[in-house]
C-alpha cells in the first residue's frame, strides 16, 4: 500500500516508517519538523536502503494537504502529527487545540475528497483520565486532565462522528501507554528538545553525564517500592502495532476500532532506574522529591484486545528497552545534529 505518514520524522513515526518499508509498503512522509530534525530523513534512508519522499509543511495548511492528495493517491494514512507535551499544553492550550485538531481536520477532509478511508490515529492512554482502574480497558469512559489529553479525547470523538457518515471509513485508534527505547541500530530515537519531561530520556541523559541526577517524583505511592508504575512499551513494539492495525483495517467490518498498545504490566520508576544501571554499567544518582502534580500511582494496559484482534503483542523487556535507549543516547549524546 501507499501510506501517508503524517509526522513521519518524529519519534514514533520514524520507527514506523522503517517497519512499513521493510514490510513492502510505499511510504510518503509529511512533517513540519517542529518537533523533529531533517537529519532524521537521511538516517531513515540509510536504515531502509531507499530514498524517502518527504513533504515539509504544516498539516494545518489545508491547501498544501489538498495539493498533496491531488498529486498522489494514498491507500491509507497514519496520523502521528501533533503537539504532545502535557505541561506545555497547560501553558498554551490554544496552540494545542488549534494545532492538533486543525491538522486532523485538514487530513480527514482531504482523505474524504480523494477516496482514502483507511486511517490509523495516534491516540494515548491519557484519554483514560484521572485514576482509572488498572489494567485499563478500551471500554472505559474517556476524559482528560490537561489540554493535550483533551485534544486526544476530542479527536477520537471527531473520528467516530465522521465514520458514522460513510460506511467506507476504517479507522484505528491506537492508545499508547509510555513509548520508550530506540531502534537497535542506535541511529534513530527520541530526541526531546531541552530538558526532558519524560522519565526514560531524563535517565539516559543522567547516564551520559548531560544531567546531574534523577529526581524521583515521590516514593509514597501504594506500589511495591513506593514509586509510580507505568506501562513502558518499546517504540519498536509500538511501530509493529501500527503495521498490524493497518492490516487489520483491511479486513474488519468495524468502522472505528480502538486498541491499547501496551505491555500489560507496570514497571516502577526505581525499577526503570536500576534496569538502566544494568544497561549502562554504572550507578545512577537520584534523589526522592515530592510527587509531580497530576501524576497517578499506576497506569498500565489491558492489551488483550490488540493481542486477539491484531495478533500483536509487545515482546521487548525493560532491559531490552534500556539497552537500546543507552545505545541511542551514547551514540547521539546531543541528539540529532541540526
Ligand atoms: C513516568 C513516571 C513520573 C520524570 C506522559 C504523558 C502521557 C504520554 C507519556 C503522550 C511518572 C516519573 C518522570 C522524572 C520521575 N505522553 N518521573 N522523574 O507522565 O506517565 O506520561 O508521557 O502521550 O500522555 O502524561 O510519563 O515519563 O513523564 O513519567 O520520577 O524526571 O516517571 O512521576 O511516575 P507519564 P513520564
Short mmCIF file of C-alpha atoms and ligand atoms in Angstrom, two decimals:
data_model
loop_
_atom_site.label_atom_id
_atom_site.label_comp_id
_atom_site.label_asym_id
_atom_site.label_seq_id
_atom_site.Cartn_x
_atom_site.Cartn_y
_atom_site.Cartn_z
CA UNK A 1 0.00 0.00 0.00
CA UNK A 2 0.96 3.63 -0.44
CA UNK A 3 0.78 5.10 3.05
CA UNK A 4 1.00 8.75 4.05
CA UNK A 5 2.76 9.14 7.41
CA UNK A 6 1.78 12.44 8.95
CA UNK A 7 4.52 13.32 11.44
CA UNK A 8 6.76 10.61 9.99
CA UNK A 9 10.03 12.31 11.05
CA UNK A 10 9.06 12.17 14.72
CA UNK A 11 9.96 9.60 17.37
CA UNK A 12 7.25 7.00 16.81
CA UNK A 13 6.62 7.99 13.19
CA UNK A 14 10.23 7.40 12.14
CA UNK A 15 10.34 3.92 13.68
CA UNK A 16 7.06 3.11 11.96
CA UNK A 17 8.44 4.30 8.59
CA UNK A 18 11.30 1.79 8.86
CA UNK A 19 8.97 -1.11 9.60
CA UNK A 20 6.45 -0.13 6.89
CA UNK A 21 9.16 -0.03 4.21
CA UNK A 22 10.57 -3.35 5.43
CA UNK A 23 7.06 -4.81 5.09
CA UNK A 24 6.94 -3.69 1.44
CA UNK A 25 4.73 -0.62 1.75
CA UNK A 26 5.40 2.58 -0.17
CA UNK A 27 5.79 5.43 2.31
CA UNK A 28 5.34 9.18 1.88
CA UNK A 29 6.14 11.44 4.84
CA UNK A 30 4.76 14.85 5.68
CA UNK A 31 6.31 16.68 8.61
CA UNK A 32 6.80 20.34 9.58
CA UNK A 33 9.89 19.46 11.65
CA UNK A 34 8.54 21.40 14.63
CA UNK A 35 9.50 18.52 16.92
CA UNK A 36 11.99 16.63 14.75
CA UNK A 37 15.02 17.39 12.61
CA UNK A 38 15.68 16.90 8.86
CA UNK A 39 18.75 14.85 9.86
CA UNK A 40 16.34 12.02 10.59
CA UNK A 41 15.46 11.67 6.88
CA UNK A 42 18.97 10.64 5.86
CA UNK A 43 19.14 8.15 8.72
CA UNK A 44 15.80 6.66 7.65
CA UNK A 45 17.06 6.32 4.07
CA UNK A 46 20.14 4.50 5.37
CA UNK A 47 18.04 2.17 7.50
CA UNK A 48 15.51 1.44 4.73
CA UNK A 49 18.01 1.41 1.87
CA UNK A 50 15.68 3.52 -0.25
CA UNK A 51 15.04 7.22 -0.88
CA UNK A 52 12.23 8.65 1.24
CA UNK A 53 9.66 11.07 -0.21
CA UNK A 54 9.25 13.85 2.36
CA UNK A 55 6.97 16.89 2.15
CA UNK A 56 7.96 19.57 4.67
CA UNK A 57 4.86 21.56 5.51
CA UNK A 58 2.35 22.07 8.30
CA UNK A 59 -0.66 19.78 8.32
CA UNK A 60 -2.87 22.70 9.37
CA UNK A 61 -2.22 24.19 5.89
CA UNK A 62 -5.33 22.83 4.18
CA UNK A 63 -4.28 23.92 0.70
CA UNK A 64 -0.96 22.09 0.92
CA UNK A 65 -2.62 18.95 2.29
CA UNK A 66 -5.21 19.10 -0.51
CA UNK A 67 -2.49 19.55 -3.15
CA UNK A 68 -0.61 16.53 -1.83
CA UNK A 69 -3.71 14.32 -2.06
CA UNK A 70 -4.49 15.72 -5.52
CA UNK A 71 -0.99 14.81 -6.69
CA UNK A 72 -0.70 11.37 -5.06
CA UNK A 73 -3.36 8.77 -4.31
CA UNK A 74 -2.95 7.16 -0.87
CA UNK A 75 -4.34 3.83 0.29
CA UNK A 76 -4.03 4.77 3.96
CA UNK A 77 -2.86 7.44 6.38
CA UNK A 78 -1.14 7.09 9.74
CA UNK A 79 -1.52 10.33 11.70
CA UNK A 80 1.22 10.99 14.24
CA UNK A 81 1.24 14.74 13.72
CA UNK A 82 0.53 16.80 16.81
CA UNK A 83 1.95 18.53 19.86
CA UNK A 84 2.34 16.11 22.77
CA UNK A 85 3.83 17.74 25.88
CA UNK A 86 1.36 17.65 28.77
CA UNK A 87 2.92 20.50 30.73
CA UNK A 88 3.26 22.75 27.68
CA UNK A 89 -0.38 22.11 26.77
CA UNK A 90 -1.41 23.64 30.12
CA UNK A 91 0.65 26.74 29.36
CA UNK A 92 -0.51 27.24 25.74
CA UNK A 93 -3.84 25.43 25.38
CA UNK A 94 -4.99 27.35 22.29
CA UNK A 95 -1.87 26.28 20.39
CA UNK A 96 -2.58 22.65 21.29
CA UNK A 97 -6.28 22.72 20.41
CA UNK A 98 -5.71 24.56 17.16
CA UNK A 99 -2.71 22.52 16.00
CA UNK A 100 -3.88 19.04 16.99
CA UNK A 101 -7.48 19.49 15.86
CA UNK A 102 -6.84 21.55 12.71
CA UNK A 103 -4.19 19.14 11.44
CA UNK A 104 -6.67 16.30 11.84
CA UNK A 105 -9.44 18.25 10.09
CA UNK A 106 -7.15 19.01 7.13
CA UNK A 107 -6.16 15.38 6.76
CA UNK A 108 -9.66 13.92 7.10
CA UNK A 109 -11.21 16.43 4.68
CA UNK A 110 -8.56 15.62 2.06
CA UNK A 111 -8.97 11.88 2.66
CA UNK A 112 -12.74 12.13 2.14
CA UNK A 113 -12.36 14.20 -1.01
CA UNK A 114 -9.87 11.76 -2.51
CA UNK A 115 -11.44 8.47 -1.53
CA UNK A 116 -8.93 7.42 1.13
CA UNK A 117 -10.83 5.91 4.07
CA UNK A 118 -8.22 3.94 5.99
CA UNK A 119 -6.77 5.89 8.94
CA UNK A 120 -4.62 4.91 11.92
CA UNK A 121 -4.63 7.61 14.59
CA UNK A 122 -2.03 8.11 17.32
CA UNK A 123 -4.08 8.38 20.49
CA UNK A 124 -2.92 7.95 24.07
CA UNK A 125 -3.71 6.26 27.37
CA UNK A 126 -4.07 9.78 28.67
CA UNK A 127 -7.69 9.59 27.44
CA UNK A 128 -8.46 7.32 30.41
CA UNK A 129 -8.42 10.41 32.57
CA UNK A 130 -7.77 10.64 36.31
CA UNK A 131 -7.17 7.46 38.34
CA UNK A 132 -8.79 4.89 36.00
CA UNK A 133 -8.88 1.27 37.20
CA UNK A 134 -5.87 -0.77 36.06
CA UNK A 135 -5.32 -2.65 33.87
CA UNK A 136 -7.04 -0.12 31.59
CA UNK A 137 -9.56 -1.49 29.10
CA UNK A 138 -10.71 0.21 25.90
CA UNK A 139 -14.34 0.24 27.13
CA UNK A 140 -13.51 2.72 29.90
CA UNK A 141 -15.05 6.19 29.52
CA UNK A 142 -12.69 8.86 28.25
CA UNK A 143 -11.78 12.19 29.80
CA UNK A 144 -8.64 14.19 30.38
CA UNK A 145 -6.80 16.25 32.97
CA UNK A 146 -4.92 18.55 30.59
CA UNK A 147 -5.43 20.20 27.18
CA UNK A 148 -3.13 17.70 25.42
CA UNK A 149 -5.27 14.84 26.72
CA UNK A 150 -8.47 16.66 25.75
CA UNK A 151 -7.22 17.02 22.16
CA UNK A 152 -6.91 13.24 22.01
CA UNK A 153 -10.36 12.72 23.55
CA UNK A 154 -11.87 15.23 21.10
CA UNK A 155 -10.13 13.85 18.02
CA UNK A 156 -11.28 10.34 18.86
CA UNK A 157 -14.86 11.69 19.03
CA UNK A 158 -14.47 13.64 15.77
CA UNK A 159 -13.28 10.48 14.03
CA UNK A 160 -16.15 8.40 15.41
CA UNK A 161 -18.66 11.03 14.18
CA UNK A 162 -17.02 11.25 10.73
CA UNK A 163 -17.00 7.45 10.41
CA UNK A 164 -20.74 7.45 11.08
CA UNK A 165 -21.28 9.46 7.87
CA UNK A 166 -19.75 6.97 5.43
CA UNK A 167 -19.58 3.18 5.60
CA UNK A 168 -16.23 3.18 3.77
CA UNK A 169 -14.30 4.51 6.81
CA UNK A 170 -11.98 2.12 8.57
CA UNK A 171 -10.30 3.92 11.47
CA UNK A 172 -7.94 2.51 14.11
CA UNK A 173 -7.48 4.50 17.34
CA UNK A 174 -4.22 3.38 18.96
CA UNK A 175 -3.90 4.28 22.65
CA UNK A 176 -0.22 4.31 23.51
CA UNK A 177 0.99 3.89 27.06
CA UNK A 178 4.59 5.03 27.67
CA UNK A 179 6.65 4.86 24.47
CA UNK A 180 10.37 4.37 25.21
CA UNK A 181 13.51 2.85 23.72
CA UNK A 182 15.10 3.28 20.29
CA UNK A 183 15.92 1.39 17.11
CA UNK A 184 18.54 -1.32 17.77
CA UNK A 185 20.92 0.40 15.31
CA UNK A 186 21.23 3.36 17.67
CA UNK A 187 20.73 5.75 14.74
CA UNK A 188 17.14 6.89 15.42
CA UNK A 189 15.46 7.52 18.75
CA UNK A 190 13.67 10.03 20.92
CA UNK A 191 15.24 13.47 20.61
CA UNK A 192 13.47 15.71 23.15
CA UNK A 193 14.13 19.44 22.91
CA UNK A 194 15.58 20.92 26.12
CA UNK A 195 15.45 19.13 29.46
CA UNK A 196 13.27 16.01 29.07
CA UNK A 197 9.95 15.86 30.92
CA UNK A 198 9.69 12.11 30.50
CA UNK A 199 11.48 9.59 32.70
CA UNK A 200 13.40 7.50 30.18
CA UNK A 201 15.18 10.25 28.22
CA UNK A 202 15.92 12.01 31.51
CA UNK A 203 17.58 8.90 32.96
CA UNK A 204 19.51 8.41 29.70
CA UNK A 205 20.88 11.95 29.92
CA UNK A 206 21.94 11.35 33.54
CA UNK A 207 23.71 8.17 32.39
CA UNK A 208 25.60 10.03 29.66
CA UNK A 209 26.54 12.84 32.07
CA UNK A 210 24.38 15.51 30.46
CA UNK A 211 22.21 15.83 33.60
CA UNK A 212 23.38 15.55 37.21
CA UNK A 213 20.84 13.21 38.84
CA UNK A 214 17.31 11.92 38.55
CA UNK A 215 14.59 13.43 40.74
CA UNK A 216 12.21 10.62 41.66
CA UNK A 217 8.78 12.21 41.91
CA UNK A 218 7.53 10.57 45.09
CA UNK A 219 8.12 7.22 46.76
CA UNK A 220 4.97 7.17 48.89
CA UNK A 221 2.59 5.66 46.37
CA UNK A 222 0.70 2.47 47.17
CA UNK A 223 3.01 0.38 44.97
CA UNK A 224 5.59 -2.35 45.73
CA UNK A 225 8.53 0.07 46.10
CA UNK A 226 6.52 3.25 46.63
CA UNK A 227 7.35 4.75 43.22
CA UNK A 228 4.77 5.03 40.47
CA UNK A 229 4.04 2.30 37.96
CA UNK A 230 3.82 2.85 34.20
CA UNK A 231 3.48 0.62 31.13
CA UNK A 232 6.74 1.23 29.25
CA UNK A 233 6.43 -0.06 25.69
CA UNK A 234 9.37 -0.27 23.30
CA UNK A 235 8.92 2.03 20.31
CA UNK A 236 9.67 -0.92 18.01
CA UNK A 237 6.79 -2.89 19.53
CA UNK A 238 4.66 0.22 19.10
CA UNK A 239 5.64 0.53 15.42
CA UNK A 240 4.78 -3.14 14.89
CA UNK A 241 1.36 -2.42 16.40
CA UNK A 242 0.76 0.22 13.73
CA UNK A 243 1.53 -2.24 10.94
CA UNK A 244 -0.79 -4.80 12.49
CA UNK A 245 -3.56 -2.21 12.83
CA UNK A 246 -3.11 -1.06 9.21
CA UNK A 247 -3.51 -4.64 8.03
CA UNK A 248 -6.47 -5.33 10.28
CA UNK A 249 -8.34 -2.30 8.89
CA UNK A 250 -8.32 -4.03 5.52
CA UNK A 251 -10.38 -6.95 6.83
CA UNK A 252 -12.58 -5.63 9.64
CA UNK A 253 -16.22 -4.56 9.20
CA UNK A 254 -15.90 -2.14 12.13
CA UNK A 255 -15.78 1.50 11.03
CA UNK A 256 -13.84 2.51 14.17
CA UNK A 257 -11.65 0.16 16.26
CA UNK A 258 -9.82 1.10 19.45
CA UNK A 259 -6.73 -0.76 20.66
CA UNK A 260 -4.46 -0.33 23.67
CA UNK A 261 -0.80 -0.65 22.75
CA UNK A 262 0.94 -1.55 25.99
CA UNK A 263 2.77 -4.47 27.59
CA UNK A 264 0.05 -5.10 30.18
CA UNK A 265 2.26 -4.67 33.22
CA UNK A 266 3.52 -1.79 35.33
CA UNK A 267 7.18 -1.03 36.00
CA UNK A 268 8.17 1.37 38.78
CA UNK A 269 10.43 4.40 38.49
CA UNK A 270 13.13 2.73 40.58
CA UNK A 271 12.86 -0.48 38.56
CA UNK A 272 13.49 1.58 35.40
CA UNK A 273 16.43 3.31 37.04
CA UNK A 274 18.04 0.01 38.09
CA UNK A 275 17.41 -1.50 34.65
CA UNK A 276 19.21 1.47 33.14
CA UNK A 277 22.12 0.94 35.56
CA UNK A 278 22.39 -2.62 34.23
CA UNK A 279 22.41 -1.27 30.66
CA UNK A 280 24.97 1.50 31.17
CA UNK A 281 27.13 -0.42 33.63
CA UNK A 282 27.27 2.20 36.38
CA UNK A 283 25.19 3.52 39.26
CA UNK A 284 22.93 6.47 38.56
CA UNK A 285 22.46 9.18 41.17
CA UNK A 286 18.90 10.01 42.22
CA UNK A 287 17.02 11.92 44.89
CA UNK A 288 13.45 11.31 46.00
CA UNK A 289 11.47 14.55 45.89
CA UNK A 290 7.80 15.49 46.13
CA UNK A 291 5.23 13.96 43.83
CA UNK A 292 4.67 15.74 40.49
CA UNK A 293 1.19 17.29 40.38
CA UNK A 294 -1.19 15.37 38.16
CA UNK A 295 0.73 12.08 38.38
CA UNK A 296 -1.18 8.90 39.17
CA UNK A 297 0.11 5.88 41.11
CA UNK A 298 -0.36 3.29 38.39
CA UNK A 299 -1.06 3.23 34.66
CA UNK A 300 -0.84 0.06 32.60
CA UNK A 301 -2.81 -1.53 29.79
CA UNK A 302 -5.05 -4.49 29.29
CA UNK A 303 -3.66 -5.27 25.80
CA UNK A 304 -5.78 -8.38 25.27
CA UNK A 305 -7.96 -6.88 22.55
CA UNK A 306 -4.91 -5.95 20.42
CA UNK A 307 -3.42 -9.39 21.04
CA UNK A 308 -6.69 -11.05 19.98
CA UNK A 309 -7.71 -8.83 17.06
CA UNK A 310 -4.32 -7.71 15.73
CA UNK A 311 -2.31 -10.81 16.54
CA UNK A 312 0.10 -8.33 18.13
CA UNK A 313 1.95 -8.46 21.47
CA UNK A 314 4.77 -6.36 22.91
CA UNK A 315 7.81 -8.59 23.23
CA UNK A 316 10.65 -6.38 24.46
CA UNK A 317 11.53 -6.19 28.16
CA UNK A 318 12.57 -3.17 30.23
CA UNK A 319 16.17 -4.43 29.90
CA UNK A 320 15.84 -4.53 26.09
CA UNK A 321 14.42 -1.01 26.24
CA UNK A 322 17.24 0.37 28.39
CA UNK A 323 19.93 -1.32 26.28
CA UNK A 324 18.51 0.25 23.10
CA UNK A 325 17.93 3.63 24.75
CA UNK A 326 21.50 3.64 26.08
CA UNK A 327 22.98 2.76 22.64
CA UNK A 328 20.99 5.62 21.09
CA UNK A 329 21.89 8.12 23.85
CA UNK A 330 25.57 7.18 23.90
CA UNK A 331 25.85 7.40 20.13
CA UNK A 332 23.97 10.70 19.95
CA UNK A 333 24.69 12.47 23.26
CA UNK A 334 23.42 15.74 21.85
CA UNK A 335 20.51 14.19 19.97
CA UNK A 336 20.27 14.53 16.21
CA UNK A 337 22.68 17.16 14.85
CA UNK A 338 20.84 20.13 13.32
C1 LIG B 1 6.73 8.39 34.10
C2 LIG B 1 6.92 8.20 35.60
C3 LIG B 1 6.74 10.24 36.85
C4 LIG B 1 10.30 12.16 35.18
C5 LIG B 1 3.46 11.11 29.90
C6 LIG B 1 2.21 11.74 29.38
C7 LIG B 1 1.46 10.75 28.53
C8 LIG B 1 2.35 10.20 27.46
C9 LIG B 1 3.61 9.61 28.06
C10 LIG B 1 1.91 11.32 25.39
C11 LIG B 1 5.95 9.00 36.42
C12 LIG B 1 8.15 9.67 36.94
C13 LIG B 1 9.28 11.26 35.45
C14 LIG B 1 11.25 12.44 36.18
C15 LIG B 1 10.15 10.91 37.65
N1 LIG B 1 2.65 11.20 26.52
N2 LIG B 1 9.21 10.65 36.67
N3 LIG B 1 11.15 11.80 37.38
O1 LIG B 1 3.70 11.08 33.00
O2 LIG B 1 3.45 8.56 32.71
O3 LIG B 1 3.12 10.05 30.75
O4 LIG B 1 4.24 10.64 28.85
O5 LIG B 1 1.04 10.58 25.01
O6 LIG B 1 0.37 11.42 27.94
O7 LIG B 1 1.39 12.06 30.50
O8 LIG B 1 5.39 9.74 31.66
O9 LIG B 1 7.84 9.69 31.62
O10 LIG B 1 6.68 11.82 32.39
O11 LIG B 1 6.68 9.80 33.85
O12 LIG B 1 10.06 10.35 38.76
O13 LIG B 1 12.21 13.26 35.99
O14 LIG B 1 8.23 8.66 35.96
O15 LIG B 1 6.32 10.72 38.12
O16 LIG B 1 5.61 8.25 37.57
P1 LIG B 1 3.88 9.87 32.16
P2 LIG B 1 6.71 10.33 32.35
#
